[in-house]
Tab-separated table of C-alpha atoms in Angstrom:
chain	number	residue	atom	x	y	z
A	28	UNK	CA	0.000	0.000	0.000
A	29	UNK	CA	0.822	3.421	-0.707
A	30	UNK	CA	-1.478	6.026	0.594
A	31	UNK	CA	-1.961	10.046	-0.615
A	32	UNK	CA	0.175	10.786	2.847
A	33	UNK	CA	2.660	8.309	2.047
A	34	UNK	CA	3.184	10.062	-0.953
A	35	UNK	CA	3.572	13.825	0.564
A	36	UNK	CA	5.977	12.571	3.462
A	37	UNK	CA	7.779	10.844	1.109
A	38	UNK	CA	8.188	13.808	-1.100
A	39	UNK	CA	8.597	16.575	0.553
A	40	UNK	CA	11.710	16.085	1.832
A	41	UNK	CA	12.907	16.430	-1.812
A	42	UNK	CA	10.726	19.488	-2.044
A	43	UNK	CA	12.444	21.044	0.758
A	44	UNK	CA	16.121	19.870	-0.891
A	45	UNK	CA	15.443	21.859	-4.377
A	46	UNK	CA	14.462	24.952	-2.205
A	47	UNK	CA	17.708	24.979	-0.536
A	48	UNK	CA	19.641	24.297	-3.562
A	49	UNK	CA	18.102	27.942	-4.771
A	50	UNK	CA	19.111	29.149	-1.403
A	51	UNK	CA	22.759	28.666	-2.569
A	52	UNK	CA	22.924	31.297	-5.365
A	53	UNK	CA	20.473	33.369	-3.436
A	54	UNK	CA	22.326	33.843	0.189
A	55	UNK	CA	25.382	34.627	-2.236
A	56	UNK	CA	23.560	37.415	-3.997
A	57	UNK	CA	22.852	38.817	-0.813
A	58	UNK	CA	26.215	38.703	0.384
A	59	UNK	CA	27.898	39.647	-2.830
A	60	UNK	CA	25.673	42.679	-2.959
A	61	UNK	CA	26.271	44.239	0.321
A	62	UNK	CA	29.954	43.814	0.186
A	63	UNK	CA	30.638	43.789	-2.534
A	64	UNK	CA	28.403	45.607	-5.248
A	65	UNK	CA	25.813	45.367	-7.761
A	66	UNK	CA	28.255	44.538	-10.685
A	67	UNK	CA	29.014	41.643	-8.438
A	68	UNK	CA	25.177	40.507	-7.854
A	69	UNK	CA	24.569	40.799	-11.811
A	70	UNK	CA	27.458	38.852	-12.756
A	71	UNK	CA	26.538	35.864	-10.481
A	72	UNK	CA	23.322	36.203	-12.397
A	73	UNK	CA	24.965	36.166	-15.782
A	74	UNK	CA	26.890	32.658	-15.194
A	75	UNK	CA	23.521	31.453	-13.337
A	76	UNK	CA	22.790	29.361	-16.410
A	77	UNK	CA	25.566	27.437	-16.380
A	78	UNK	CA	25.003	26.181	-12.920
A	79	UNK	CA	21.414	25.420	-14.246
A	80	UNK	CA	23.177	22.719	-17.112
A	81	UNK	CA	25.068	21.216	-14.358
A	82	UNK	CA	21.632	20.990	-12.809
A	83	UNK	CA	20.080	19.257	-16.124
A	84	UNK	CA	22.684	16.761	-16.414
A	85	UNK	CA	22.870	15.972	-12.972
A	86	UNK	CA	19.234	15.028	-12.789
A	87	UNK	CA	19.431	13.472	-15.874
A	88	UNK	CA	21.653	11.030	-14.161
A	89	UNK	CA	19.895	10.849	-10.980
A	90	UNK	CA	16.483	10.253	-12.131
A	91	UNK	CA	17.530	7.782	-14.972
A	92	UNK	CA	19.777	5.960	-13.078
A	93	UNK	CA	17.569	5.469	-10.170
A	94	UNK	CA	14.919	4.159	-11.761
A	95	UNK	CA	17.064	1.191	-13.594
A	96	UNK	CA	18.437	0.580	-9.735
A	97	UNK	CA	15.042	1.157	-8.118
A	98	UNK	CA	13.630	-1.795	-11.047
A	99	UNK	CA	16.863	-4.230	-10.193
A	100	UNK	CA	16.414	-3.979	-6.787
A	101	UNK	CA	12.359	-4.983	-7.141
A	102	UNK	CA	13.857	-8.196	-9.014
A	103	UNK	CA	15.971	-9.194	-6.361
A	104	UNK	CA	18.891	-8.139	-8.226
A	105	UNK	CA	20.674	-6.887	-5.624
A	106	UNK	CA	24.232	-7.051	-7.601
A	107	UNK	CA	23.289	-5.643	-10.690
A	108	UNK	CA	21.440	-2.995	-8.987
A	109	UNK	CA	24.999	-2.152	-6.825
A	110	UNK	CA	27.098	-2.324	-10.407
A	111	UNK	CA	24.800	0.231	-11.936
A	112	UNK	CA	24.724	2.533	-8.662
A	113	UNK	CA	28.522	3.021	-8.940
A	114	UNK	CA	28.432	3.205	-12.464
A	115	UNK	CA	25.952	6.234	-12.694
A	116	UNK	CA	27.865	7.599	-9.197
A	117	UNK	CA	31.108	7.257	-11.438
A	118	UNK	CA	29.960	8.265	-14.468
A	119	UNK	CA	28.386	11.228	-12.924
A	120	UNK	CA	32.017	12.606	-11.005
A	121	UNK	CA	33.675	12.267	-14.582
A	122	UNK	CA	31.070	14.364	-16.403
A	123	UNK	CA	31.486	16.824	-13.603
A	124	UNK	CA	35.690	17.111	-14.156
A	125	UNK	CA	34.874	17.261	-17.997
A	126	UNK	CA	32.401	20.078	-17.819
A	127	UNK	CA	34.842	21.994	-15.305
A	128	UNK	CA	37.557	21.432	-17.832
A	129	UNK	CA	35.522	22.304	-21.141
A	130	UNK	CA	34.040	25.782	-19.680
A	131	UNK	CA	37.103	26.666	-18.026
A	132	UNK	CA	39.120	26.017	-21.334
A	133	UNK	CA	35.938	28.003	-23.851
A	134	UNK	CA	35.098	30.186	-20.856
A	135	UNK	CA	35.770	33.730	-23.054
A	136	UNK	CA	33.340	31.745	-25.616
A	137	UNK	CA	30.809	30.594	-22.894
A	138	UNK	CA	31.266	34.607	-21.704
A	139	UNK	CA	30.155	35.844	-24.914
A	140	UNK	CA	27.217	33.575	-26.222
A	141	UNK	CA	25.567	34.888	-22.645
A	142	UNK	CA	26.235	38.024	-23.697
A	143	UNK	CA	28.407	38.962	-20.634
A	144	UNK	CA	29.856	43.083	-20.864
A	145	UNK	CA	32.539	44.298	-20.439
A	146	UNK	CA	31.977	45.513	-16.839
A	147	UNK	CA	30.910	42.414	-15.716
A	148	UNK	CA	33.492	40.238	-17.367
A	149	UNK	CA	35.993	40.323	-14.759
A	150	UNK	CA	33.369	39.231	-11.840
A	151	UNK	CA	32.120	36.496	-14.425
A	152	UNK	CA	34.948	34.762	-14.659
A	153	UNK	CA	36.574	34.860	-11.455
A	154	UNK	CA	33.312	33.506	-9.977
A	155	UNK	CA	32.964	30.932	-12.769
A	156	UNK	CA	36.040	29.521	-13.286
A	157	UNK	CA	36.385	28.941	-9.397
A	158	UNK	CA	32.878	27.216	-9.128
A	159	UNK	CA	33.990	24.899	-12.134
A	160	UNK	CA	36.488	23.203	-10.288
A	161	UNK	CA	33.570	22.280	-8.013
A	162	UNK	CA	31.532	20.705	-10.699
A	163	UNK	CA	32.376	17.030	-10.021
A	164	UNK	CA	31.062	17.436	-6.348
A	165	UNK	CA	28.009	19.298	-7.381
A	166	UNK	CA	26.889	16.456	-9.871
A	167	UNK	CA	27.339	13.742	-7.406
A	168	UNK	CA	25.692	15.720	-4.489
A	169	UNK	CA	22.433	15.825	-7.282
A	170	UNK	CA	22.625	12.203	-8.216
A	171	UNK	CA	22.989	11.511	-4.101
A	172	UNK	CA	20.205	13.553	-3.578
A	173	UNK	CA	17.743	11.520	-5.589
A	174	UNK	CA	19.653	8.052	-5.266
A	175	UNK	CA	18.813	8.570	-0.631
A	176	UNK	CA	14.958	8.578	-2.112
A	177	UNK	CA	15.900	5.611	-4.163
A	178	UNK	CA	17.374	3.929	-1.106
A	179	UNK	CA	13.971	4.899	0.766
A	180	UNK	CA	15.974	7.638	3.056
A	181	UNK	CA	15.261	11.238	1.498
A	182	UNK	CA	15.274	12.563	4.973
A	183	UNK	CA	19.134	11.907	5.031
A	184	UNK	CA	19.680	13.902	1.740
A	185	UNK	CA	17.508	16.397	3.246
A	186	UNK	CA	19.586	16.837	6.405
A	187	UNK	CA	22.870	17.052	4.090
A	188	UNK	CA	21.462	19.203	1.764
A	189	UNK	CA	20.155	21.678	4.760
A	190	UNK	CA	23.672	21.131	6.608
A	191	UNK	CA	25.943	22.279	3.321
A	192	UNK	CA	23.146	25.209	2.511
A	193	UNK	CA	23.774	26.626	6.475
A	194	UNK	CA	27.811	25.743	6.218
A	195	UNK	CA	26.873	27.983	2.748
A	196	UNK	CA	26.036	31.005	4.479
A	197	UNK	CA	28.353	30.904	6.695
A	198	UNK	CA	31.317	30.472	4.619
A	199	UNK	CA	29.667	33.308	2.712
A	200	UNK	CA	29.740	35.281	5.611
A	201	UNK	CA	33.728	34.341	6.703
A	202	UNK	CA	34.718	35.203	2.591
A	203	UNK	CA	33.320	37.697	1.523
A	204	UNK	CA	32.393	40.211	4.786
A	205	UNK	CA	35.713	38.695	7.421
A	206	UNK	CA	38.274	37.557	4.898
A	207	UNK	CA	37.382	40.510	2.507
A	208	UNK	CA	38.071	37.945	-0.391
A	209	UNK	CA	34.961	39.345	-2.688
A	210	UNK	CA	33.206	37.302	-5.682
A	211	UNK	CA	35.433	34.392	-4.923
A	212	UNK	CA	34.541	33.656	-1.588
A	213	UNK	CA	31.086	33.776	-2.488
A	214	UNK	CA	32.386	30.632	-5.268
A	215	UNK	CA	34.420	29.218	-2.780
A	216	UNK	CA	31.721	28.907	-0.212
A	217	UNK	CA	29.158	27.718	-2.500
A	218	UNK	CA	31.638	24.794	-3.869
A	219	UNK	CA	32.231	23.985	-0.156
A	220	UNK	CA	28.668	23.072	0.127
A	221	UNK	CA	29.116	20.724	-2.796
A	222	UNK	CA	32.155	19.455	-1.562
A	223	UNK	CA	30.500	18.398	2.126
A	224	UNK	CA	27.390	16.788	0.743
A	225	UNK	CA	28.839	15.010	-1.950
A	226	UNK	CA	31.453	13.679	0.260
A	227	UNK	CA	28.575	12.564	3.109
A	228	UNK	CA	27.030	10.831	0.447
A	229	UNK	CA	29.827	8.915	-0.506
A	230	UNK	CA	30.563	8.180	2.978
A	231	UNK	CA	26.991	6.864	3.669
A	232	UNK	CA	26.514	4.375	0.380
């Protein structure tokens, strides 16, 4: 059985997980524009979409690979379903390093089809390029997120999730206003919160 309430407490937790995810790019524009300006703020918003392809791909993964698990493990496949969980896990950390390589190597061309100016440039791709290097982490703390609910836990990925977002803003906080670092500590402490969940997750499984 599977009621209309199993459904909602079953889901929500994942709910809850996307709206902190937003929470990442938004406690950064917050920070960025208080200390460090508006020309700051919009240029986080200018490389926004390339966060959002990570986001694609990473789901892509996540939801595809979960359900072929999800159907294995209902067959009482138990070591298929294991080969194909570290094969999407893996497969998901090496598109990661290949998409921080790619934009960081095209990242004047990636700059101009968004249609970055010149006053923004600078902020672009100091913010960018740092927040590539994080990619890997970020696509395996998606894939983890979805892959808890496929190992009937989403509460866990929803207490790692909520646990990077607050280590987030305060990172944020020790960057940008304490160590004065601008833009970059707001990339820095955003990849920090990829690093920590993606990490937990591969502790856990």
């Amino acid at each position: 059985r599977f009621s209309f309430w199993d459904l909602i407490t079953f889901s929500m937790p994942n709910i809850i997980m996307m709206i902190f995810l937003s929470l990442y790019t938004i406690v950064d524009g917050i920070f960025v524009s208080r200390f460090v300006g508006s020309l700051a703020l919009s240029a986080i918003n200018m490389t926004y979409p390339i966060e959002c392809v990570e986001l694609a791909v990473g789901f892509m993964f996540a939801t595809g690979g979960s359900a072929v698990i999800a159907r294995k493990m209902g067959e009482g496949k138990a070591g298929e379903s294991k080969e194909n969980f570290t094969f999407i896990v893996t497969v998901a950390a090496v598109t990661g390093l290949l998409f921080a390589i790619f934009v960081n190597l095209f990242m004047d061309q990636v700059l101009t089809v968004m249609g970055t100016s010149q006053a923004q440039w600078e902020y672009c791709e100091i913010y960018a390029r740092i927040l590539m290097w994080f990619s890997p982490f970020y696509f395996l703390q998606i894939c983890f997120q979805t892959l808890f609910a496929t190992a009937g836990k989403p509460h866990i990925a929803l207490i790692l999730t909520v646990i990077a977002g607050i280590e987030n803003m305060v990172l944020d906080y020790l960057f940008i206003y304490v160590f004065e670092w601008g833009i970059a500590g707001a990339a820095v402490a955003t990849g920090m919160g990829f690093l920590t969940a993606s990490v937990a997750g591969l502790i856990y499984f």
